[in-house]
Amino acid sequence: MDFEAVIGLEVHVQLKTRTKIFCGCATDFGAEPNTRVCPVCLGYPGVLPVMNEEAIRKTILAGLMIGCDITRHSKWDRKNYFYPDMPKNYQISQYDLPLCLGGKVGAVGVTRIHLEEDVAKSFHFATNSGVDFNRAGTPLMEIVSEPDMRTPEDAFNYLTALKEILVTGGVSDCDMEKGQLRCDCNVSVRPVGQVTFGEKIEIKNMNSISGVKRALEYEIPRQINALKRGEKLQQETRRWDDDDGKTFLMRTKEYAHDYRYFPEPDLMPVVVDDTMLAEIRRQLPELPEARRHRFVAQYGLPDYDAGVLVANGALANFFEQAAGKNPKAAANWIMTVSEITTTPIQPEHITELVAAIDAGQISGKQGKDVFAEMLAAGKPPALIIKEKGLAQVSDTGAIEAFAEQAIAANPKSVADFRAGNKAALNALVGQVMKLSKGKANPQLVSSVLAKKLQGS
Ligand code: ADP
Ligand code: MG
Ligand code: ZN
């Protein structure tokens, strides 16, 4: 019997806001522990949360980019549980009225997007543990997908596309090393052809996209093999150990939380009026997929180049500034250095480099040396060409003089050429190149020689 996997992802994304969601503390990653805190995010009794409108706007922008319906009248709920990293013993979240509903990322359906507060972060040392509350209250968006994915690659592609969209919209930097994007993977298996889903197993708290793929590559065969042995799977929560390359059991269904959600009494409902929605709509950026198509149509780039450039918004912007008259050549230079936007090279320097090569001022090979120097020093190519004395001789007067010398010194090649052996011209071009110490522009040399030989 053949089995297939069913995968649905819950993705948590920290929003790129200056301050936290319900207080004015800064959202600085990496600040000294417990220095970005106040009575609100420390959960002191009697304090009142104040909603950060920017967090709402960013969540709605994300929803619009994903094609969700925006809930015009949503609200906040308390999700109750005890955990040392959550001082209030409840998390403010959204339960039955999330800000965004429906939508799609590629072929994968998005169920909902809701907003909540991130919790603090625990650290475990040799003999004790500590909690850093700087993270507590960071605006956190949860994006829940439909169980539409079937393979680890599907999950990888979905996360990559989702990240691309959120970064493009300035909603989040999605830096996974900083925990700005975290993911819970839900996965079950079933015999191919069966309509109902199998028992859902959740792998919690994944913090890399490739890790998600690896975890699923392990977990799917594990479940299939269990079923093939006649075992029954049950709903459970697991963890992924990336060093070990295995998932392991964390808790079974009996230990599932009952969060006792109820409406948050300290916050007003969120009302999104037409004006606010229209304002956010105006901020909608061009989506990566549309941008890829435009790069192919407008700049004549191959799909591959468009994909590489658009996958990194900063790189795509850099390319657009550098494209000039020969966008494909500009793309080639840009793609040779993956971190080009962090080098001192300016986009217009790429335009100038391509133009210098296309005009025959320097050869393609010399272009590589110039490019290396541009990368290292950030100097404009014209300056490097001048300093290194690389410019090819494109002065027709000088080339004509060399051409005449070459013709006079090589009567045999001249006779061969005139007798119809076009290849004989190459020998003469070689002579002129030698006389110019390699600096003459070969195309120009060839046309000057041809003209002279045909004319007389
Ligand atoms: P919970 O309430 O336990 O979080 P949800 O029904 O909200 O469960 O689903 C959470 C995630 O799990 C969603 O992304 C959903 O698509 C996915 N999912 C639900 N059922 C299954 C299943 N049987 N197999 C795989 N994924 C599933
Ligand atoms: Mg869940
Ligand atoms: Zn605070």
CSV table of C-alpha atoms and ligand atoms in Angstrom, one decimal:
chain,number,residue,atom,x,y,z
A,1,MET,CA,0.0,0.0,0.0
A,2,ASP,CA,1.2,3.5,-0.9
A,3,PHE,CA,1.0,6.3,1.7
A,4,GLU,CA,1.1,10.0,1.4
A,5,ALA,CA,1.7,12.8,3.9
A,6,VAL,CA,-0.6,15.7,4.7
A,7,ILE,CA,1.1,18.8,6.1
A,8,GLY,CA,-0.2,22.0,7.6
A,9,LEU,CA,2.0,24.7,9.1
A,10,GLU,CA,1.5,27.3,11.8
A,11,VAL,CA,4.0,30.0,11.4
A,12,HIS,CA,4.8,32.7,14.0
A,13,VAL,CA,6.3,35.9,12.7
A,14,GLN,CA,7.6,38.8,14.8
A,15,LEU,CA,6.4,42.1,13.3
A,16,LYS,CA,8.9,44.8,12.5
A,17,THR,CA,7.5,47.5,14.8
A,18,ARG,CA,9.6,49.9,16.8
A,19,THR,CA,7.7,49.2,20.1
A,20,LYS,CA,5.9,46.2,21.6
A,21,ILE,CA,2.3,45.4,21.0
A,22,PHE,CA,0.7,46.7,24.3
A,23,CYS,CA,3.4,49.0,25.8
A,24,GLY,CA,6.0,51.5,24.7
A,25,CYS,CA,9.1,49.3,25.3
A,26,ALA,CA,11.5,48.9,22.4
A,27,THR,CA,11.7,45.7,20.4
A,28,ASP,CA,15.5,45.5,20.3
A,29,PHE,CA,16.8,42.1,19.7
A,30,GLY,CA,20.0,41.3,21.5
A,31,ALA,CA,19.7,44.1,24.1
A,32,GLU,CA,21.0,43.4,27.7
A,33,PRO,CA,18.5,41.0,29.3
A,34,ASN,CA,15.5,42.6,31.1
A,35,THR,CA,16.3,46.2,30.0
A,36,ARG,CA,13.4,46.6,27.5
A,37,VAL,CA,10.7,46.0,30.1
A,38,CYS,CA,8.0,47.9,32.0
A,39,PRO,CA,5.1,46.9,34.3
A,40,VAL,CA,2.9,46.1,31.4
A,41,CYS,CA,5.1,43.6,29.6
A,42,LEU,CA,6.3,42.2,33.0
A,43,GLY,CA,2.6,41.5,33.8
A,44,TYR,CA,2.3,43.5,37.0
A,45,PRO,CA,-1.2,43.4,38.5
A,46,GLY,CA,-3.4,46.3,37.7
A,47,VAL,CA,-1.7,47.5,34.6
A,48,LEU,CA,-3.5,48.1,31.3
A,49,PRO,CA,-2.4,47.2,27.8
A,50,VAL,CA,-2.5,49.9,25.1
A,51,MET,CA,-2.8,48.6,21.5
A,52,ASN,CA,0.0,49.4,19.0
A,53,GLU,CA,-1.8,50.4,15.8
A,54,GLU,CA,1.3,49.7,13.7
A,55,ALA,CA,1.1,46.1,14.6
A,56,ILE,CA,-2.5,45.9,13.4
A,57,ARG,CA,-1.6,47.7,10.1
A,58,LYS,CA,1.4,45.4,9.4
A,59,THR,CA,-0.8,42.3,10.0
A,60,ILE,CA,-3.5,43.7,7.6
A,61,LEU,CA,-0.8,44.5,5.0
A,62,ALA,CA,0.4,40.9,5.3
A,63,GLY,CA,-3.2,39.7,4.9
A,64,LEU,CA,-3.7,41.8,1.8
A,65,MET,CA,-0.5,40.5,0.2
A,66,ILE,CA,-1.7,37.0,0.8
A,67,GLY,CA,-5.2,37.7,-0.5
A,68,CYS,CA,-7.0,37.3,2.8
A,69,ASP,CA,-10.4,38.8,3.7
A,70,ILE,CA,-9.8,41.5,6.4
A,71,THR,CA,-12.0,41.2,9.4
A,72,ARG,CA,-13.5,44.6,9.9
A,73,HIS,CA,-14.5,44.0,13.5
A,74,SER,CA,-12.2,41.7,15.4
A,75,LYS,CA,-11.3,41.4,19.0
A,76,TRP,CA,-8.8,40.1,21.6
A,77,ASP,CA,-9.0,37.0,23.7
A,78,ARG,CA,-7.1,35.6,26.7
A,79,LYS,CA,-5.4,32.3,26.2
A,80,ASN,CA,-4.8,30.9,29.7
A,81,TYR,CA,-1.9,28.8,30.7
A,82,PHE,CA,1.0,28.8,33.1
A,83,TYR,CA,4.5,29.0,32.0
A,84,PRO,CA,7.5,30.7,33.6
A,85,ASP,CA,8.1,32.8,30.5
A,86,MET,CA,4.6,34.3,30.7
A,87,PRO,CA,4.1,36.4,33.8
A,88,LYS,CA,0.4,37.2,33.4
A,89,ASN,CA,-0.4,33.5,33.1
A,90,TYR,CA,-2.3,34.3,30.0
A,91,GLN,CA,-1.4,35.4,26.5
A,92,ILE,CA,-3.4,38.1,24.7
A,93,SER,CA,-4.3,36.6,21.4
A,94,GLN,CA,-7.2,36.4,18.9
A,95,TYR,CA,-9.4,33.3,19.0
A,96,ASP,CA,-12.6,33.3,17.0
A,97,LEU,CA,-12.3,36.7,15.2
A,98,PRO,CA,-8.8,36.8,13.7
A,99,LEU,CA,-7.7,39.9,11.7
A,100,CYS,CA,-7.4,38.0,8.5
A,101,LEU,CA,-9.2,35.0,7.0
A,102,GLY,CA,-8.6,32.9,3.8
A,103,GLY,CA,-5.9,33.6,1.3
A,104,LYS,CA,-3.2,31.7,-0.6
A,105,VAL,CA,0.6,31.4,-0.8
A,106,GLY,CA,1.2,29.8,-4.2
A,107,ALA,CA,-1.1,26.8,-4.2
A,108,VAL,CA,-1.3,26.5,-0.5
A,109,GLY,CA,-4.4,27.8,1.3
A,110,VAL,CA,-4.0,30.1,4.3
A,111,THR,CA,-6.7,29.5,6.9
A,112,ARG,CA,-6.2,32.6,9.1
A,113,ILE,CA,-3.8,35.2,10.4
A,114,HIS,CA,-4.1,36.4,13.9
A,115,LEU,CA,-2.1,38.7,16.1
A,116,GLU,CA,-0.8,38.0,19.6
A,117,GLU,CA,2.0,38.9,22.0
A,118,ASP,CA,5.2,37.0,22.0
A,119,VAL,CA,6.3,35.5,25.4
A,120,ALA,CA,9.6,36.0,27.2
A,121,LYS,CA,12.6,33.7,26.6
A,122,SER,CA,14.0,31.1,29.1
A,123,PHE,CA,17.7,30.3,29.4
A,124,HIS,CA,18.9,27.3,31.1
A,125,PHE,CA,22.4,27.4,32.7
A,126,ALA,CA,24.4,24.7,34.5
A,127,THR,CA,22.7,25.1,37.9
A,128,ASN,CA,19.9,27.6,37.3
A,129,SER,CA,17.6,29.1,34.8
A,130,GLY,CA,16.9,32.7,33.8
A,131,VAL,CA,14.1,34.5,31.9
A,132,ASP,CA,14.7,37.5,29.6
A,133,PHE,CA,11.5,39.6,29.3
A,134,ASN,CA,12.8,41.8,26.5
A,135,ARG,CA,10.9,39.5,24.0
A,136,ALA,CA,7.7,39.5,26.0
A,137,GLY,CA,5.1,41.6,24.3
A,138,THR,CA,6.8,41.6,20.8
A,139,PRO,CA,4.0,41.7,18.3
A,140,LEU,CA,3.6,38.2,16.9
A,141,MET,CA,1.6,37.2,13.9
A,142,GLU,CA,0.4,33.6,13.6
A,143,ILE,CA,-0.2,32.4,10.0
A,144,VAL,CA,-2.1,29.1,9.9
A,145,SER,CA,-2.1,27.1,6.6
A,146,GLU,CA,-4.6,24.7,5.3
A,147,PRO,CA,-3.4,21.0,5.3
A,148,ASP,CA,-2.6,21.5,1.6
A,149,MET,CA,1.0,20.3,1.5
A,150,ARG,CA,2.1,16.8,0.7
A,151,THR,CA,5.8,16.7,0.6
A,152,PRO,CA,8.8,18.2,2.6
A,153,GLU,CA,9.6,20.2,-0.6
A,154,ASP,CA,6.0,21.7,-0.6
A,155,ALA,CA,6.6,22.9,3.0
A,156,PHE,CA,10.0,24.3,2.1
A,157,ASN,CA,8.6,26.1,-0.9
A,158,TYR,CA,5.7,27.5,1.1
A,159,LEU,CA,7.9,28.8,3.8
A,160,THR,CA,10.3,30.3,1.4
A,161,ALA,CA,7.5,32.1,-0.6
A,162,LEU,CA,5.9,33.3,2.6
A,163,LYS,CA,9.1,34.7,3.9
A,164,GLU,CA,9.7,36.4,0.6
A,165,ILE,CA,6.3,38.1,0.8
A,166,LEU,CA,6.7,39.3,4.4
A,167,VAL,CA,10.1,40.7,3.8
A,168,THR,CA,9.0,42.4,0.6
A,169,GLY,CA,6.1,44.1,2.5
A,170,GLY,CA,8.4,45.3,5.3
A,171,VAL,CA,6.1,43.3,7.7
A,172,SER,CA,9.0,41.4,9.3
A,173,ASP,CA,12.7,40.8,8.6
A,174,CYS,CA,12.0,37.1,9.1
A,175,ASP,CA,15.5,36.5,10.4
A,176,MET,CA,15.2,33.0,11.6
A,177,GLU,CA,18.5,33.1,13.5
A,178,LYS,CA,16.9,35.8,15.7
A,179,GLY,CA,13.8,33.8,16.1
A,180,GLN,CA,11.7,36.2,14.0
A,181,LEU,CA,10.1,33.3,12.1
A,182,ARG,CA,9.2,30.1,13.9
A,183,CYS,CA,7.1,27.3,12.7
A,184,ASP,CA,5.1,24.4,14.1
A,185,CYS,CA,4.7,21.5,11.6
A,186,ASN,CA,1.6,19.4,11.6
A,187,VAL,CA,1.9,16.2,9.7
A,188,SER,CA,-0.1,13.0,9.3
A,189,VAL,CA,0.0,10.1,6.8
A,190,ARG,CA,-2.7,8.2,5.1
A,191,PRO,CA,-3.1,5.5,2.4
A,192,VAL,CA,-3.2,7.1,-1.0
A,193,GLY,CA,-6.8,7.4,-2.0
A,194,GLN,CA,-8.2,7.7,1.5
A,195,VAL,CA,-10.1,10.9,1.9
A,196,THR,CA,-10.0,11.4,5.7
A,197,PHE,CA,-6.8,12.6,7.3
A,198,GLY,CA,-4.7,10.5,9.6
A,199,GLU,CA,-3.8,11.4,13.2
A,200,LYS,CA,-2.0,14.7,13.3
A,201,ILE,CA,1.4,14.9,14.8
A,202,GLU,CA,2.8,18.3,15.6
A,203,ILE,CA,6.5,19.1,15.5
A,204,LYS,CA,6.9,22.2,17.6
A,205,ASN,CA,9.1,25.2,17.4
A,206,MET,CA,11.2,24.8,14.3
A,207,ASN,CA,13.5,27.7,13.6
A,208,SER,CA,14.9,27.0,10.2
A,209,ILE,CA,13.2,26.4,6.8
A,210,SER,CA,15.7,23.7,5.9
A,211,GLY,CA,15.2,22.2,9.4
A,212,VAL,CA,11.5,21.9,8.6
A,213,LYS,CA,12.3,20.0,5.5
A,214,ARG,CA,14.8,17.7,7.3
A,215,ALA,CA,12.3,17.1,10.1
A,216,LEU,CA,9.5,16.1,7.7
A,217,GLU,CA,11.9,13.9,5.7
A,218,TYR,CA,12.5,12.0,8.9
A,219,GLU,CA,9.0,12.1,10.4
A,220,ILE,CA,7.0,11.0,7.3
A,221,PRO,CA,8.7,7.7,6.8
A,222,ARG,CA,8.6,7.2,10.6
A,223,GLN,CA,4.8,7.4,10.6
A,224,ILE,CA,4.4,5.3,7.4
A,225,ASN,CA,6.7,2.6,8.9
A,226,ALA,CA,4.7,2.5,12.1
A,227,LEU,CA,1.4,2.1,10.2
A,228,LYS,CA,3.0,-0.6,8.0
A,229,ARG,CA,4.0,-2.5,11.2
A,230,GLY,CA,0.4,-2.4,12.2
A,231,GLU,CA,0.9,0.2,14.9
A,232,LYS,CA,-1.8,2.9,15.6
A,233,LEU,CA,-0.6,6.5,15.6
A,234,GLN,CA,-2.1,8.9,18.0
A,235,GLN,CA,-2.2,12.7,18.1
A,236,GLU,CA,0.9,13.9,19.8
A,237,THR,CA,3.5,16.7,20.0
A,238,ARG,CA,7.1,16.0,19.1
A,239,ARG,CA,10.4,17.9,19.0
A,240,TRP,CA,13.0,17.9,16.3
A,241,ASP,CA,16.6,17.3,17.2
A,242,ASP,CA,18.6,18.7,14.3
A,243,ASP,CA,22.0,17.2,15.5
A,244,ASP,CA,20.5,13.8,16.0
A,245,GLY,CA,18.3,14.1,12.9
A,246,LYS,CA,15.3,12.6,14.7
A,247,THR,CA,12.0,13.7,16.2
A,248,PHE,CA,11.2,12.7,19.7
A,249,LEU,CA,8.0,12.6,21.8
A,250,MET,CA,7.2,15.7,23.9
A,251,ARG,CA,3.6,15.0,25.0
A,252,THR,CA,0.5,13.0,24.0
A,253,LYS,CA,-3.0,14.2,23.6
A,254,GLU,CA,-4.0,13.7,27.3
A,255,TYR,CA,-1.6,16.4,28.2
A,256,ALA,CA,-3.0,18.9,25.6
A,257,HIS,CA,-3.8,22.3,27.0
A,258,ASP,CA,-7.3,23.5,27.5
A,259,TYR,CA,-6.7,27.2,27.2
A,260,ARG,CA,-10.0,28.4,28.5
A,261,TYR,CA,-10.1,31.3,26.0
A,262,PHE,CA,-12.4,34.2,26.9
A,263,PRO,CA,-12.6,37.8,25.6
A,264,GLU,CA,-9.9,40.2,26.8
A,265,PRO,CA,-11.7,42.7,29.0
A,266,ASP,CA,-8.9,45.3,29.0
A,267,LEU,CA,-8.9,46.0,25.3
A,268,MET,CA,-11.4,47.5,22.9
A,269,PRO,CA,-12.4,45.5,19.8
A,270,VAL,CA,-10.4,46.3,16.7
A,271,VAL,CA,-12.4,48.2,14.1
A,272,VAL,CA,-10.9,48.5,10.6
A,273,ASP,CA,-12.7,51.2,8.7
A,274,ASP,CA,-12.7,52.0,5.0
A,275,THR,CA,-10.2,54.8,5.3
A,276,MET,CA,-7.7,52.7,7.2
A,277,LEU,CA,-8.0,49.8,4.8
A,278,ALA,CA,-7.6,52.1,1.8
A,279,GLU,CA,-4.5,53.6,3.4
A,280,ILE,CA,-2.9,50.2,3.9
A,281,ARG,CA,-3.9,49.1,0.4
A,282,ARG,CA,-1.9,52.0,-1.0
A,283,GLN,CA,1.2,50.6,0.7
A,284,LEU,CA,0.9,47.2,-1.0
A,285,PRO,CA,4.2,46.5,-2.7
A,286,GLU,CA,4.7,44.6,-5.9
A,287,LEU,CA,4.6,40.9,-4.9
A,288,PRO,CA,7.6,38.7,-5.7
A,289,GLU,CA,5.8,36.6,-8.2
A,290,ALA,CA,4.6,39.7,-10.2
A,291,ARG,CA,8.1,41.1,-9.9
A,292,ARG,CA,9.6,38.0,-11.4
A,293,HIS,CA,7.3,38.2,-14.4
A,294,ARG,CA,8.1,41.8,-14.8
A,295,PHE,CA,11.9,41.2,-14.8
A,296,VAL,CA,11.4,38.7,-17.6
A,297,ALA,CA,9.2,40.9,-19.6
A,298,GLN,CA,10.8,44.3,-19.0
A,299,TYR,CA,14.5,43.3,-18.9
A,300,GLY,CA,14.5,40.2,-21.0
A,301,LEU,CA,16.0,38.1,-18.3
A,302,PRO,CA,15.8,34.3,-18.2
A,303,ASP,CA,13.4,32.9,-15.6
A,304,TYR,CA,16.4,31.7,-13.6
A,305,ASP,CA,18.0,35.1,-13.2
A,306,ALA,CA,14.7,36.7,-12.4
A,307,GLY,CA,14.2,34.1,-9.7
A,308,VAL,CA,17.6,34.5,-8.1
A,309,LEU,CA,17.3,38.3,-8.1
A,310,VAL,CA,13.7,38.6,-6.8
A,311,ALA,CA,14.4,36.0,-4.0
A,312,ASN,CA,16.3,38.8,-2.3
A,313,GLY,CA,14.5,42.1,-2.4
A,314,ALA,CA,17.6,44.2,-1.8
A,315,LEU,CA,19.4,42.4,-4.7
A,316,ALA,CA,16.4,42.9,-7.0
A,317,ASN,CA,16.4,46.7,-6.1
A,318,PHE,CA,20.1,46.8,-6.8
A,319,PHE,CA,19.6,45.1,-10.1
A,320,GLU,CA,16.9,47.6,-11.2
A,321,GLN,CA,19.3,50.5,-10.5
A,322,ALA,CA,22.1,48.8,-12.4
A,323,ALA,CA,20.2,47.4,-15.4
A,324,GLY,CA,21.2,50.1,-17.9
A,325,LYS,CA,21.2,49.2,-21.6
A,326,ASN,CA,22.3,45.6,-21.1
A,327,PRO,CA,20.3,44.2,-18.2
A,328,LYS,CA,21.4,40.6,-18.8
A,329,ALA,CA,25.0,41.5,-18.6
A,330,ALA,CA,24.3,43.6,-15.4
A,331,ALA,CA,22.5,40.6,-13.9
A,332,ASN,CA,25.4,38.3,-14.7
A,333,TRP,CA,27.9,40.5,-12.8
A,334,ILE,CA,25.4,41.0,-9.9
A,335,MET,CA,24.7,37.2,-9.5
A,336,THR,CA,28.4,36.3,-9.3
A,337,VAL,CA,28.5,37.9,-5.8
A,338,SER,CA,25.7,36.8,-3.5
A,339,GLU,CA,26.2,39.5,-0.9
A,340,ILE,CA,26.8,42.3,-3.4
A,341,THR,CA,24.5,44.7,-1.6
A,342,THR,CA,26.8,44.6,1.4
A,343,THR,CA,30.0,45.4,-0.7
A,344,PRO,CA,31.0,49.0,-1.5
A,345,ILE,CA,29.9,48.6,-5.2
A,346,GLN,CA,27.3,51.1,-6.3
A,347,PRO,CA,24.6,49.9,-8.9
A,348,GLU,CA,25.6,52.6,-11.3
A,349,HIS,CA,29.2,51.3,-11.3
A,350,ILE,CA,27.8,48.0,-12.7
A,351,THR,CA,26.0,50.0,-15.4
A,352,GLU,CA,29.3,51.7,-16.3
A,353,LEU,CA,31.3,48.5,-16.3
A,354,VAL,CA,28.9,46.8,-18.7
A,355,ALA,CA,28.9,49.9,-20.9
A,356,ALA,CA,32.7,50.0,-21.0
A,357,ILE,CA,32.8,46.4,-22.1
A,358,ASP,CA,30.0,46.7,-24.6
A,359,ALA,CA,31.7,49.8,-26.1
A,360,GLY,CA,34.9,47.8,-26.5
A,361,GLN,CA,36.8,50.2,-24.1
A,362,ILE,CA,38.0,47.2,-22.1
A,363,SER,CA,37.8,43.4,-22.9
A,364,GLY,CA,35.5,41.1,-21.0
A,365,LYS,CA,38.6,39.5,-19.4
A,366,GLN,CA,39.8,42.9,-18.2
A,367,GLY,CA,36.3,43.5,-17.0
A,368,LYS,CA,36.8,40.8,-14.4
A,369,ASP,CA,39.9,42.5,-13.0
A,370,VAL,CA,38.0,45.8,-12.9
A,371,PHE,CA,35.1,44.1,-11.1
A,372,ALA,CA,37.4,42.6,-8.5
A,373,GLU,CA,38.8,46.0,-7.8
A,374,MET,CA,35.3,47.5,-7.6
A,375,LEU,CA,34.3,44.9,-5.1
A,376,ALA,CA,37.4,45.5,-2.9
A,377,ALA,CA,37.6,49.3,-3.1
A,378,GLY,CA,34.2,50.6,-4.3
A,379,LYS,CA,35.9,52.8,-6.9
A,380,PRO,CA,34.0,53.6,-10.1
A,381,PRO,CA,35.2,51.5,-13.1
A,382,ALA,CA,36.3,54.5,-15.1
A,383,LEU,CA,38.8,55.4,-12.4
A,384,ILE,CA,40.1,51.8,-12.1
A,385,ILE,CA,40.5,51.6,-15.9
A,386,LYS,CA,42.4,54.8,-15.9
A,387,GLU,CA,44.6,53.9,-12.9
A,388,LYS,CA,45.5,50.6,-14.4
A,389,GLY,CA,45.9,51.9,-17.9
A,390,LEU,CA,43.5,49.3,-19.1
A,391,ALA,CA,41.6,51.3,-21.7
A,392,GLN,CA,41.8,49.7,-25.1
A,393,VAL,CA,43.0,52.0,-27.9
A,394,SER,CA,39.8,53.0,-29.7
A,395,ASP,CA,41.4,56.0,-31.3
A,396,THR,CA,41.1,55.2,-35.0
A,397,GLY,CA,44.1,57.3,-35.9
A,398,ALA,CA,46.5,55.2,-33.8
A,399,ILE,CA,44.9,52.0,-35.0
A,400,GLU,CA,45.2,53.0,-38.7
A,401,ALA,CA,48.9,53.7,-38.3
A,402,PHE,CA,49.4,50.2,-36.7
A,403,ALA,CA,47.2,48.7,-39.5
A,404,GLU,CA,49.4,50.2,-42.2
A,405,GLN,CA,52.5,48.9,-40.5
A,406,ALA,CA,51.0,45.4,-40.3
A,407,ILE,CA,49.9,45.4,-43.9
A,408,ALA,CA,53.3,46.6,-45.1
A,409,ALA,CA,55.1,43.9,-43.1
A,410,ASN,CA,52.8,40.9,-44.0
A,411,PRO,CA,52.3,40.8,-47.8
A,412,LYS,CA,51.5,37.1,-47.7
A,413,SER,CA,48.5,37.5,-45.4
A,414,VAL,CA,47.4,40.5,-47.4
A,415,ALA,CA,47.5,38.5,-50.7
A,416,ASP,CA,45.7,35.5,-49.0
A,417,PHE,CA,43.0,37.8,-47.8
A,418,ARG,CA,42.5,39.4,-51.2
A,419,ALA,CA,42.5,36.0,-52.8
A,420,GLY,CA,39.4,35.2,-50.7
A,421,ASN,CA,40.8,33.7,-47.5
A,422,LYS,CA,38.9,35.7,-44.9
A,423,ALA,CA,40.7,33.9,-42.1
A,424,ALA,CA,44.0,35.6,-43.2
A,425,LEU,CA,42.6,38.8,-41.6
A,426,ASN,CA,43.1,37.2,-38.2
A,427,ALA,CA,46.8,37.1,-38.6
A,428,LEU,CA,46.8,40.8,-39.4
A,429,VAL,CA,44.6,41.6,-36.5
A,430,GLY,CA,47.1,39.7,-34.3
A,431,GLN,CA,49.9,41.8,-35.7
A,432,VAL,CA,48.1,45.1,-34.9
A,433,MET,CA,47.3,43.8,-31.4
A,434,LYS,CA,50.9,43.1,-30.9
A,435,LEU,CA,52.0,46.5,-32.1
A,436,SER,CA,49.4,48.1,-29.7
A,437,LYS,CA,50.7,46.0,-26.9
A,438,GLY,CA,47.4,44.4,-26.6
A,439,LYS,CA,45.5,47.6,-26.0
A,440,ALA,CA,43.8,48.0,-29.3
A,441,ASN,CA,40.1,47.3,-29.5
A,442,PRO,CA,40.1,44.0,-31.6
A,443,GLN,CA,36.7,44.7,-33.2
A,444,LEU,CA,37.8,48.1,-34.4
A,445,VAL,CA,41.2,46.7,-35.6
A,446,SER,CA,39.4,44.2,-37.7
A,447,SER,CA,37.0,46.7,-39.3
A,448,VAL,CA,39.9,49.2,-40.0
A,449,LEU,CA,42.0,46.4,-41.6
A,450,ALA,CA,39.1,45.1,-43.7
A,451,LYS,CA,38.3,48.6,-44.9
A,452,LYS,CA,41.9,49.2,-45.9
A,453,LEU,CA,42.3,45.9,-47.7
A,454,GLN,CA,39.0,46.1,-49.6
A,455,GLY,CA,39.4,49.8,-50.4
A,456,SER,CA,42.8,49.6,-52.2
B,1,ADP,P1,-5.0,22.8,16.6
B,1,ADP,O1,-6.2,23.4,17.1
B,1,ADP,O2,-4.5,21.5,17.2
B,1,ADP,O3,-3.8,23.8,16.5
B,1,ADP,P2,-5.9,23.0,13.9
B,1,ADP,O4,-7.0,22.3,13.3
B,1,ADP,O5,-6.0,24.5,14.2
B,1,ADP,O6,-5.3,22.3,15.1
B,1,ADP,O7,-4.7,22.9,12.8
B,1,ADP,C1,-3.4,23.3,13.1
B,1,ADP,C2,-2.6,23.0,11.8
B,1,ADP,O8,-2.6,21.7,11.5
B,1,ADP,C3,-3.2,23.7,10.6
B,1,ADP,O9,-2.1,24.2,9.8
B,1,ADP,C4,-3.8,22.6,9.8
B,1,ADP,O10,-3.8,22.8,8.4
B,1,ADP,C5,-3.0,21.4,10.2
B,1,ADP,N1,-3.7,20.1,10.2
B,1,ADP,C6,-4.9,19.9,10.8
B,1,ADP,N2,-5.2,18.6,10.7
B,1,ADP,C7,-4.2,17.9,10.1
B,1,ADP,C8,-3.8,16.6,9.8
B,1,ADP,N3,-4.7,15.6,10.0
B,1,ADP,N4,-2.6,16.4,9.2
B,1,ADP,C9,-1.8,17.3,9.0
B,1,ADP,N5,-2.0,18.6,9.2
B,1,ADP,C10,-3.2,18.9,9.8
B,2,MG,MG,-1.6,24.0,17.0
B,3,ZN,ZN,6.9,47.1,28.3
